[in-house]
Amino acid sequence: MITSILTFKTHCHTKYSNTVSLDGKIVPATVVLGAQWGDEGKGKAIDQLAISSSWAVRFQGGNNAGHTVVFGDTTLKLHQIPSGVSSLHCTMILGDGMVIDPWVLEEELERWYAISKERPEGKRLFISERASVILPFHRLYDSVDKIVGTTGRGIGPAYRDRIERVGIRFADIINIVEDTEELRKIVERMNRQLESVNIDTRIDLDALQNDLKWILSRYGNSIKPTGLMVDFALRNGENVLLEGAQGAMLDIDQGTYPFVTSSVTCRANATHGAGVHPGHVEECFGITKVYTTRVGNGPFPSELTLENGPGKHMAEVGHEFGTTTGRPRRTGWLDLVALKESNRLNGYTGLVLTKLDVLGGLDEIKICIGYEMEGKLLQMMPTTSKELAKCKPIYETHPGFDAMSEEEWIEMANKSRDEKIGFDALGSEMRNYVKRIEELSGVPIVSIGVGPDRDASLASCGGPFDLPNTEAMF
């Protein structure tokens, strides 16, 4: 079942010590975050960085996230498993700050086994004993949402139970699974709440108990004090990736409330949700498309129509459908007001641009550099969604560039790597557009995605994404 603190150290890569890197510093953690409203391409960035990392840690969210990793003919669609799964040397953690659906995790693990023939659970995939369990009740309760446009996966209700201090964590299961009286109280509370929102289905005590028994039997060897494991790894100088879900503009505190997710998605929660202190973090990479998308409801100043023109082009060429829900994503021009707000919250040390290839074929490309609201010029996002909904975008226009095939984009990326010329492999219009994003955001661009494949990227020379070839990965 749940392993004690005294035995978990065997899962670290090295014996505990204050090992330091060659420059005398303990190797820090690296944070990878979505810089927009989610769906930016975090999975690919994490997959690329995982080759030089020992650990990949999800620190918040649940299966409302959808990270896609593409290598060759293989496409992985991940919802809870960290995107470092394809680097077989990488230990994966579902962290303290997560809400986890054990049944969805089972489906993901089976899909991974079909591809790799690996069973990582309890060997290199571990579940925090502090993480919350998503139960059928949470999914039922979430189904009544008609305002925010949630994924309906039970994420919000699971976090609500945590805040109300009535939720079940993985560490709690072993203590309550045979306690019929405690389970009866839980079932009564759940059913009262379902009745209050006019849901006819009721939770059965025997069914809940059987669910909890199954979770223990399926994941008992994987449930660990993962915060301590990650802390030991960092103190031993191992590279740790802290992987965010959703995006900065969906942060429960700092995003476009109430059209947000139910957790803190920003840098401040990365270490907290992983169970370590913030002093470990030195690098924080923000992932942003070169245009903007949003799924669900909420204000979107630079939104374009999906019926025709550039908005339709972005949706079709970029295959803009949610990884988790399959819903069509709303599309629009890159919003630098929102991106600068995202940087204010997270202090990015580098930006990863994704989907530059999607803009190929457009005659002109626009960047939103400010808002106009009721005759006033705004350079910052207003606090309320009602005010943001009134904002009209102010654009600057740049010349477009020709469309290219997927093979041509990968050829360009290979040339960038082989000749060690970085972004100079891009055409002049592309370079100028990228440079302008860097100027306006005030954050250096460290990588540019030009297709879904893990090799379809250009990295800044000598930068953090200027990595070895991918043969070392799965």
Short mmCIF file of C-alpha atoms in Angstrom, two decimals:
data_model
loop_
_atom_site.label_atom_id
_atom_site.label_comp_id
_atom_site.label_asym_id
_atom_site.label_seq_id
_atom_site.Cartn_x
_atom_site.Cartn_y
_atom_site.Cartn_z
CA MET A 1 0.00 0.00 0.00
CA ILE A 2 1.31 3.46 0.84
CA THR A 3 5.07 3.37 1.36
CA SER A 4 6.46 4.99 4.47
CA ILE A 5 8.81 7.94 4.49
CA LEU A 6 11.65 5.65 5.51
CA THR A 7 11.56 3.60 2.31
CA PHE A 8 10.87 6.12 -0.43
CA LYS A 9 14.50 7.15 -0.92
CA THR A 10 15.21 4.14 -3.09
CA HIS A 11 13.25 5.82 -5.87
CA CYS A 12 15.68 8.75 -6.11
CA HIS A 13 18.42 8.45 -8.70
CA THR A 14 21.30 8.97 -6.31
CA LYS A 15 22.02 8.65 -2.63
CA TYR A 16 21.05 11.76 -0.68
CA SER A 17 23.81 14.33 -0.37
CA ASN A 18 24.39 17.99 -1.04
CA THR A 19 25.83 17.28 -4.48
CA VAL A 20 26.44 20.43 -6.52
CA SER A 21 26.88 21.12 -10.21
CA LEU A 22 30.21 21.97 -11.84
CA ASP A 23 29.80 25.69 -11.21
CA GLY A 24 29.32 25.09 -7.51
CA LYS A 25 25.55 25.65 -7.45
CA ILE A 26 22.85 23.12 -6.63
CA VAL A 27 21.09 22.47 -9.94
CA PRO A 28 17.75 24.32 -9.89
CA ALA A 29 14.32 23.33 -11.04
CA THR A 30 12.94 24.60 -14.35
CA VAL A 31 9.33 25.71 -14.68
CA VAL A 32 7.38 25.38 -17.95
CA LEU A 33 4.12 27.32 -18.08
CA GLY A 34 1.39 28.21 -20.52
CA ALA A 35 1.59 31.95 -21.14
CA GLN A 36 -1.89 32.40 -22.65
CA TRP A 37 -5.29 30.70 -22.12
CA GLY A 38 -3.89 27.17 -22.39
CA ASP A 39 -3.31 24.89 -25.39
CA GLU A 40 -0.03 26.66 -26.21
CA GLY A 41 2.08 23.58 -26.86
CA LYS A 42 3.58 22.94 -23.41
CA GLY A 43 3.74 19.20 -24.01
CA LYS A 44 6.21 19.53 -26.87
CA ALA A 45 8.45 21.91 -24.91
CA ILE A 46 8.52 19.62 -21.90
CA ASP A 47 9.19 16.61 -24.11
CA GLN A 48 12.20 18.45 -25.58
CA LEU A 49 13.60 19.48 -22.19
CA ALA A 50 13.02 16.06 -20.63
CA ILE A 51 16.03 14.62 -22.47
CA SER A 52 18.31 16.57 -20.12
CA SER A 53 16.13 16.21 -17.03
CA SER A 54 15.80 13.47 -14.43
CA TRP A 55 12.32 14.36 -13.18
CA ALA A 56 9.09 15.75 -14.66
CA VAL A 57 6.54 16.98 -12.11
CA ARG A 58 2.94 18.08 -12.70
CA PHE A 59 2.11 20.53 -9.95
CA GLN A 60 -1.57 21.47 -10.46
CA GLY A 61 -4.73 20.76 -12.41
CA GLY A 62 -6.10 17.40 -13.44
CA ASN A 63 -7.37 15.76 -16.58
CA ASN A 64 -8.76 19.09 -17.77
CA ALA A 65 -5.28 19.51 -19.22
CA GLY A 66 -4.36 18.15 -22.63
CA HIS A 67 -0.72 17.92 -23.66
CA THR A 68 0.18 16.50 -27.07
CA VAL A 69 3.61 15.08 -27.91
CA VAL A 70 4.44 14.05 -31.49
CA PHE A 71 7.53 12.14 -32.57
CA GLY A 72 7.56 10.58 -36.02
CA ASP A 73 4.35 8.63 -36.59
CA THR A 74 3.52 8.47 -32.88
CA THR A 75 1.19 10.96 -31.19
CA LEU A 76 0.70 10.97 -27.41
CA LYS A 77 -2.30 12.78 -25.96
CA LEU A 78 -1.67 13.19 -22.25
CA HIS A 79 -4.02 14.54 -19.59
CA GLN A 80 -2.40 13.71 -16.25
CA ILE A 81 0.83 11.86 -16.98
CA PRO A 82 3.70 14.38 -17.31
CA SER A 83 4.97 15.00 -20.82
CA GLY A 84 8.38 13.63 -19.83
CA VAL A 85 6.98 10.11 -20.17
CA SER A 86 8.69 9.57 -23.53
CA SER A 87 12.15 10.03 -21.98
CA LEU A 88 12.55 6.65 -20.35
CA HIS A 89 15.18 7.85 -17.87
CA CYS A 90 12.79 10.49 -16.51
CA THR A 91 10.93 9.91 -13.23
CA MET A 92 7.39 11.35 -13.29
CA ILE A 93 5.43 12.83 -10.43
CA LEU A 94 1.75 13.66 -10.12
CA GLY A 95 2.24 16.35 -7.52
CA ASP A 96 0.69 17.56 -4.28
CA GLY A 97 -1.31 20.32 -5.97
CA MET A 98 -3.10 18.06 -8.44
CA VAL A 99 -6.60 16.60 -8.46
CA ILE A 100 -6.34 13.17 -10.08
CA ASP A 101 -8.95 10.98 -11.75
CA PRO A 102 -7.72 7.39 -11.18
CA TRP A 103 -9.88 5.99 -13.99
CA VAL A 104 -8.60 8.44 -16.57
CA LEU A 105 -5.06 7.73 -15.37
CA GLU A 106 -5.71 4.03 -15.94
CA GLU A 107 -6.77 4.76 -19.53
CA GLU A 108 -3.63 6.83 -20.13
CA LEU A 109 -1.38 4.15 -18.70
CA GLU A 110 -2.98 1.53 -20.94
CA ARG A 111 -2.45 3.72 -24.01
CA TRP A 112 1.18 4.21 -23.02
CA TYR A 113 1.62 0.47 -22.52
CA ALA A 114 0.22 -0.19 -26.01
CA ILE A 115 2.92 2.08 -27.43
CA SER A 116 5.91 1.31 -25.21
CA LYS A 117 5.15 -2.01 -23.43
CA GLU A 118 6.21 -0.21 -20.24
CA ARG A 119 4.37 -0.18 -16.90
CA PRO A 120 5.89 2.92 -15.23
CA GLU A 121 3.57 3.10 -12.22
CA GLY A 122 5.44 2.43 -8.98
CA LYS A 123 8.75 2.35 -10.88
CA ARG A 124 9.14 5.79 -12.44
CA LEU A 125 5.62 7.21 -12.09
CA PHE A 126 4.48 8.21 -8.62
CA ILE A 127 1.35 9.83 -7.19
CA SER A 128 1.57 12.33 -4.36
CA GLU A 129 -0.14 11.14 -1.22
CA ARG A 130 -1.30 14.77 -0.79
CA ALA A 131 -3.04 14.95 -4.19
CA SER A 132 -6.85 14.90 -4.19
CA VAL A 133 -8.94 12.12 -5.69
CA ILE A 134 -11.54 12.92 -8.36
CA LEU A 135 -14.52 10.63 -7.80
CA PRO A 136 -17.68 9.99 -9.88
CA PHE A 137 -19.47 12.47 -7.61
CA HIS A 138 -17.23 15.30 -8.79
CA ARG A 139 -17.91 14.58 -12.44
CA LEU A 140 -21.65 14.48 -11.82
CA TYR A 141 -21.62 17.78 -9.93
CA ASP A 142 -19.46 19.44 -12.61
CA SER A 143 -21.93 18.48 -15.33
CA VAL A 144 -24.36 21.25 -14.34
CA ASP A 145 -21.98 24.08 -15.31
CA LYS A 146 -23.49 26.25 -18.04
CA ILE A 147 -21.65 29.53 -17.42
CA VAL A 148 -17.87 29.11 -17.28
CA GLY A 149 -17.61 26.41 -19.94
CA THR A 150 -15.57 23.89 -17.92
CA THR A 151 -14.40 20.57 -19.28
CA GLY A 152 -16.93 18.77 -17.06
CA ARG A 153 -14.19 16.51 -15.69
CA GLY A 154 -14.90 17.23 -12.01
CA ILE A 155 -11.87 19.46 -11.51
CA GLY A 156 -13.63 22.42 -9.87
CA PRO A 157 -15.73 20.34 -7.47
CA ALA A 158 -12.64 18.37 -6.41
CA TYR A 159 -10.76 21.59 -5.64
CA ARG A 160 -13.83 22.95 -3.85
CA ASP A 161 -13.86 19.88 -1.60
CA ARG A 162 -10.17 20.47 -0.86
CA ILE A 163 -10.80 24.09 0.13
CA GLU A 164 -13.76 23.03 2.27
CA ARG A 165 -11.48 20.39 3.84
CA VAL A 166 -13.85 17.53 3.09
CA GLY A 167 -12.11 16.02 0.05
CA ILE A 168 -10.32 12.68 -0.01
CA ARG A 169 -6.59 12.68 -0.64
CA PHE A 170 -4.70 9.59 -1.73
CA ALA A 171 -3.11 9.43 1.73
CA ASP A 172 -6.57 9.34 3.35
CA ILE A 173 -7.95 6.33 1.49
CA ILE A 174 -6.28 3.67 3.61
CA ASN A 175 -7.70 5.25 6.78
CA ILE A 176 -11.33 5.50 5.64
CA VAL A 177 -11.83 2.64 3.20
CA GLU A 178 -13.04 0.24 5.94
CA ASP A 179 -14.70 2.92 8.09
CA THR A 180 -18.35 2.45 7.17
CA GLU A 181 -19.56 5.27 9.40
CA GLU A 182 -17.14 7.77 7.85
CA LEU A 183 -18.08 6.61 4.35
CA ARG A 184 -21.77 7.01 5.19
CA LYS A 185 -21.16 10.65 6.17
CA ILE A 186 -19.29 11.25 2.92
CA VAL A 187 -22.07 9.68 0.84
CA GLU A 188 -24.75 11.72 2.63
CA ARG A 189 -22.87 14.95 1.97
CA MET A 190 -22.35 14.07 -1.71
CA ASN A 191 -25.99 13.19 -2.24
CA ARG A 192 -27.24 16.35 -0.54
CA GLN A 193 -25.06 18.37 -2.91
CA LEU A 194 -26.27 16.47 -5.98
CA GLU A 195 -29.85 17.02 -4.91
CA SER A 196 -29.19 20.76 -4.44
CA VAL A 197 -28.30 21.11 -8.14
CA ASN A 198 -31.16 18.89 -9.33
CA ILE A 199 -29.12 15.84 -10.30
CA ASP A 200 -31.17 12.66 -9.87
CA THR A 201 -28.23 10.22 -9.67
CA ARG A 202 -27.15 9.24 -6.15
CA ILE A 203 -23.85 7.94 -4.77
CA ASP A 204 -24.03 4.44 -3.29
CA LEU A 205 -21.96 3.61 -0.19
CA ASP A 206 -20.90 0.17 -1.45
CA ALA A 207 -19.92 1.62 -4.82
CA LEU A 208 -17.80 4.33 -3.18
CA GLN A 209 -16.09 1.80 -0.94
CA ASN A 210 -15.35 -0.47 -3.91
CA ASP A 211 -13.96 2.49 -5.85
CA LEU A 212 -11.59 3.35 -3.00
CA LYS A 213 -10.50 -0.29 -2.66
CA TRP A 214 -9.77 -0.42 -6.38
CA ILE A 215 -7.69 2.78 -6.21
CA LEU A 216 -5.58 1.29 -3.41
CA SER A 217 -5.11 -2.02 -5.20
CA ARG A 218 -4.26 -0.33 -8.51
CA TYR A 219 -2.03 2.50 -7.28
CA GLY A 220 -0.94 1.55 -3.76
CA ASN A 221 2.67 1.01 -4.84
CA SER A 222 2.70 4.37 -6.63
CA ILE A 223 1.41 6.56 -3.78
CA LYS A 224 4.42 8.25 -2.14
CA PRO A 225 5.54 11.37 -0.25
CA THR A 226 6.57 12.87 -3.57
CA GLY A 227 7.46 16.31 -2.22
CA LEU A 228 10.25 14.69 -0.21
CA MET A 229 11.36 12.72 -3.25
CA VAL A 230 11.62 15.86 -5.38
CA ASP A 231 13.41 17.71 -2.59
CA PHE A 232 16.01 14.94 -2.31
CA ALA A 233 16.50 14.99 -6.08
CA LEU A 234 17.06 18.75 -6.15
CA ARG A 235 19.49 18.58 -3.25
CA ASN A 236 21.39 15.91 -5.15
CA GLY A 237 21.75 18.24 -8.12
CA GLU A 238 19.30 16.47 -10.41
CA ASN A 239 17.41 18.37 -13.10
CA VAL A 240 13.71 18.72 -12.33
CA LEU A 241 11.03 20.00 -14.70
CA LEU A 242 7.94 21.53 -13.09
CA GLU A 243 5.15 21.20 -15.62
CA GLY A 244 2.14 23.51 -15.57
CA ALA A 245 -1.30 22.80 -16.98
CA GLN A 246 -3.74 25.32 -18.53
CA GLY A 247 -2.33 28.86 -18.92
CA ALA A 248 -1.54 31.99 -16.93
CA MET A 249 -4.71 33.76 -18.05
CA LEU A 250 -6.77 30.90 -16.57
CA ASP A 251 -5.24 31.30 -13.10
CA ILE A 252 -7.94 31.28 -10.41
CA ASP A 253 -6.52 34.44 -8.77
CA GLN A 254 -4.88 36.32 -11.62
CA GLY A 255 -6.81 35.21 -14.71
CA THR A 256 -9.99 36.41 -16.43
CA TYR A 257 -12.24 35.49 -13.50
CA PRO A 258 -14.75 33.83 -13.40
CA PHE A 259 -13.79 32.28 -16.75
CA VAL A 260 -10.78 30.54 -15.26
CA THR A 261 -9.70 27.14 -14.01
CA SER A 262 -9.88 26.11 -10.34
CA SER A 263 -6.18 26.22 -9.45
CA VAL A 264 -3.22 28.58 -9.40
CA THR A 265 -1.53 28.02 -12.76
CA CYS A 266 1.32 30.53 -12.35
CA ARG A 267 4.95 30.22 -11.32
CA ALA A 268 4.25 30.92 -7.65
CA ASN A 269 2.44 27.58 -7.37
CA ALA A 270 4.99 25.51 -9.27
CA THR A 271 7.18 24.63 -6.31
CA HIS A 272 4.34 24.74 -3.78
CA GLY A 273 2.30 22.25 -5.81
CA ALA A 274 5.38 20.06 -6.16
CA GLY A 275 6.12 20.16 -2.42
CA VAL A 276 9.42 22.09 -2.46
CA HIS A 277 10.43 25.68 -1.78
CA PRO A 278 10.59 28.42 -4.48
CA GLY A 279 14.31 29.02 -4.08
CA HIS A 280 14.98 25.97 -6.26
CA VAL A 281 13.69 27.69 -9.41
CA GLU A 282 16.03 29.60 -11.68
CA GLU A 283 14.52 29.22 -15.15
CA CYS A 284 10.88 29.78 -16.07
CA PHE A 285 9.81 29.32 -19.68
CA GLY A 286 6.52 30.69 -20.97
CA ILE A 287 4.97 28.85 -23.92
CA THR A 288 2.92 30.97 -26.32
CA LYS A 289 1.48 30.51 -29.76
CA VAL A 290 2.32 33.19 -32.32
CA TYR A 291 -1.40 33.85 -32.38
CA THR A 292 -4.00 33.36 -29.62
CA THR A 293 -6.60 30.70 -28.91
CA ARG A 294 -9.14 30.15 -26.18
CA VAL A 295 -11.47 27.27 -25.32
CA GLY A 296 -14.71 27.82 -23.44
CA ASN A 297 -16.37 31.07 -22.46
CA GLY A 298 -14.81 34.37 -21.46
CA PRO A 299 -13.57 37.64 -22.99
CA PHE A 300 -11.07 37.49 -25.86
CA PRO A 301 -10.25 40.98 -27.25
CA SER A 302 -8.31 39.87 -30.35
CA GLU A 303 -10.79 37.14 -31.33
CA LEU A 304 -11.51 36.59 -35.02
CA THR A 305 -14.40 34.84 -36.69
CA LEU A 306 -14.04 31.13 -37.47
CA GLU A 307 -16.27 31.52 -40.50
CA ASN A 308 -13.70 33.05 -42.84
CA GLY A 309 -10.43 34.98 -43.10
CA PRO A 310 -7.40 34.63 -40.80
CA GLY A 311 -9.43 33.18 -37.90
CA LYS A 312 -10.66 30.32 -40.06
CA HIS A 313 -7.14 29.88 -41.48
CA MET A 314 -5.64 29.55 -37.98
CA ALA A 315 -8.32 27.09 -36.88
CA GLU A 316 -8.01 24.85 -39.93
CA VAL A 317 -4.25 24.95 -40.53
CA GLY A 318 -3.51 24.81 -36.79
CA HIS A 319 -6.02 21.98 -36.15
CA GLU A 320 -7.42 24.02 -33.30
CA PHE A 321 -9.51 21.55 -31.38
CA GLY A 322 -9.11 20.93 -27.64
CA THR A 323 -6.99 17.90 -26.73
CA THR A 324 -9.21 17.18 -23.74
CA THR A 325 -12.68 18.17 -24.97
CA GLY A 326 -12.43 18.13 -28.77
CA ARG A 327 -14.17 21.51 -28.76
CA PRO A 328 -13.14 23.98 -31.50
CA ARG A 329 -10.82 26.63 -30.12
CA ARG A 330 -11.58 30.29 -30.65
CA THR A 331 -8.76 32.00 -32.55
CA GLY A 332 -7.34 35.51 -32.81
CA TRP A 333 -4.23 37.57 -33.33
CA LEU A 334 -1.40 37.48 -30.80
CA ASP A 335 -2.35 39.59 -27.76
CA LEU A 336 0.74 41.30 -26.34
CA VAL A 337 -1.24 43.01 -23.60
CA ALA A 338 -2.17 39.61 -22.22
CA LEU A 339 1.33 38.23 -22.82
CA LYS A 340 2.95 41.09 -20.89
CA GLU A 341 0.46 40.53 -18.09
CA SER A 342 1.47 36.87 -18.11
CA ASN A 343 5.14 37.86 -17.87
CA ARG A 344 4.39 40.22 -14.97
CA LEU A 345 2.92 37.30 -13.07
CA ASN A 346 5.59 34.75 -13.90
CA GLY A 347 8.88 36.50 -14.69
CA TYR A 348 9.73 34.42 -17.74
CA THR A 349 13.41 33.90 -18.45
CA GLY A 350 12.56 32.81 -21.97
CA LEU A 351 9.61 32.50 -24.34
CA VAL A 352 8.91 29.48 -26.51
CA LEU A 353 6.90 30.45 -29.59
CA THR A 354 4.79 27.71 -31.15
CA LYS A 355 2.96 27.24 -34.46
CA LEU A 356 4.81 29.81 -36.54
CA ASP A 357 4.13 27.49 -39.48
CA VAL A 358 0.36 28.03 -39.10
CA LEU A 359 0.64 31.68 -40.12
CA GLY A 360 2.26 30.74 -43.44
CA GLY A 361 0.08 31.80 -46.36
CA LEU A 362 -1.45 34.91 -44.74
CA ASP A 363 -0.88 38.19 -46.57
CA GLU A 364 -0.48 40.13 -43.34
CA ILE A 365 -0.10 39.35 -39.66
CA LYS A 366 -1.30 41.52 -36.80
CA ILE A 367 -0.24 41.95 -33.19
CA CYS A 368 -2.54 43.43 -30.56
CA ILE A 369 -0.42 46.07 -28.78
CA GLY A 370 -3.12 47.77 -26.71
CA TYR A 371 -6.85 48.08 -26.01
CA GLU A 372 -9.38 50.82 -26.45
CA MET A 373 -12.19 50.83 -23.90
CA GLU A 374 -14.87 53.52 -23.95
CA GLY A 375 -12.51 56.04 -25.48
CA LYS A 376 -9.57 55.22 -23.21
CA LEU A 377 -6.28 53.67 -24.31
CA LEU A 378 -5.24 50.72 -22.13
CA GLN A 379 -1.82 49.10 -22.03
CA MET A 380 -2.81 46.71 -19.22
CA MET A 381 -5.64 44.21 -18.85
CA PRO A 382 -8.57 45.43 -16.74
CA THR A 383 -9.44 43.36 -13.68
CA THR A 384 -12.99 42.31 -14.50
CA SER A 385 -14.15 40.19 -17.38
CA LYS A 386 -16.99 42.63 -18.05
CA GLU A 387 -14.49 45.42 -18.64
CA LEU A 388 -12.24 43.19 -20.74
CA ALA A 389 -15.24 42.25 -22.89
CA LYS A 390 -15.64 45.94 -23.75
CA CYS A 391 -12.03 46.26 -24.93
CA LYS A 392 -11.31 46.69 -28.63
CA PRO A 393 -7.85 45.62 -29.86
CA ILE A 394 -5.31 48.11 -31.24
CA TYR A 395 -3.17 46.43 -33.86
CA GLU A 396 0.12 46.88 -35.62
CA THR A 397 0.44 45.07 -38.94
CA HIS A 398 3.33 43.04 -40.33
CA PRO A 399 3.85 41.44 -43.74
CA GLY A 400 2.98 37.76 -44.02
CA PHE A 401 5.09 34.95 -45.43
CA ASP A 402 4.57 31.97 -47.73
CA ALA A 403 3.08 28.67 -46.62
CA MET A 404 5.39 25.66 -46.62
CA SER A 405 4.88 21.92 -46.32
CA GLU A 406 5.58 20.07 -43.07
CA GLU A 407 8.67 18.55 -44.68
CA GLU A 408 9.97 21.99 -45.66
CA TRP A 409 9.52 23.32 -42.13
CA ILE A 410 11.39 20.33 -40.65
CA GLU A 411 14.12 20.81 -43.26
CA MET A 412 14.46 24.42 -42.08
CA ALA A 413 14.66 23.27 -38.46
CA ASN A 414 17.29 20.67 -39.32
CA LYS A 415 19.31 23.31 -41.16
CA SER A 416 19.15 25.53 -38.10
CA ARG A 417 20.57 22.73 -35.95
CA ASP A 418 23.06 21.27 -38.41
CA GLU A 419 24.58 24.60 -39.42
CA LYS A 420 24.24 26.05 -35.91
CA ILE A 421 22.59 29.22 -37.22
CA GLY A 422 19.59 29.34 -34.89
CA PHE A 423 16.86 31.71 -36.01
CA ASP A 424 18.87 32.87 -39.03
CA ALA A 425 17.37 29.88 -40.84
CA LEU A 426 14.04 31.75 -40.89
CA GLY A 427 13.00 34.00 -43.75
CA SER A 428 13.27 37.75 -43.19
CA GLU A 429 9.53 38.32 -42.61
CA MET A 430 9.47 35.53 -40.03
CA ARG A 431 12.57 36.85 -38.28
CA ASN A 432 11.16 40.36 -38.12
CA TYR A 433 7.87 39.10 -36.65
CA VAL A 434 9.68 37.04 -34.01
CA LYS A 435 11.99 39.95 -33.18
CA ARG A 436 8.99 42.25 -32.71
CA ILE A 437 7.39 39.79 -30.25
CA GLU A 438 10.65 39.76 -28.32
CA GLU A 439 10.83 43.58 -28.29
CA LEU A 440 7.24 44.07 -27.19
CA SER A 441 7.26 41.34 -24.52
CA GLY A 442 10.70 42.17 -23.15
CA VAL A 443 11.50 38.44 -22.91
CA PRO A 444 14.12 36.63 -25.02
CA ILE A 445 12.80 34.05 -27.48
CA VAL A 446 14.55 30.73 -26.85
CA SER A 447 12.69 28.37 -29.19
CA ILE A 448 10.32 28.56 -32.16
CA GLY A 449 8.00 25.72 -33.09
CA VAL A 450 7.30 25.20 -36.79
CA GLY A 451 5.25 22.00 -36.64
CA PRO A 452 3.94 19.38 -34.19
CA ASP A 453 6.90 16.98 -34.43
CA ARG A 454 9.48 17.21 -31.65
CA ASP A 455 12.15 17.95 -34.31
CA ALA A 456 10.13 20.79 -35.87
CA SER A 457 11.69 23.53 -33.76
CA LEU A 458 14.44 26.10 -34.04
CA ALA A 459 16.42 27.01 -30.92
CA SER A 460 18.46 30.07 -30.05
CA CYS A 461 22.13 29.19 -30.43
CA GLY A 462 23.55 28.01 -27.13
CA GLY A 463 20.17 28.52 -25.46
CA PRO A 464 18.26 26.16 -23.18
CA PHE A 465 16.52 24.42 -26.08
CA ASP A 466 19.71 23.96 -28.12
CA LEU A 467 19.74 20.30 -27.15
CA PRO A 468 21.22 17.03 -28.43
CA ASN A 469 19.47 15.02 -31.11
CA THR A 470 16.35 13.16 -30.11
CA GLU A 471 17.71 9.65 -30.64
CA ALA A 472 18.36 9.48 -26.90
CA MET A 473 14.62 9.71 -26.25
CA PHE A 474 11.88 7.17 -26.82
#
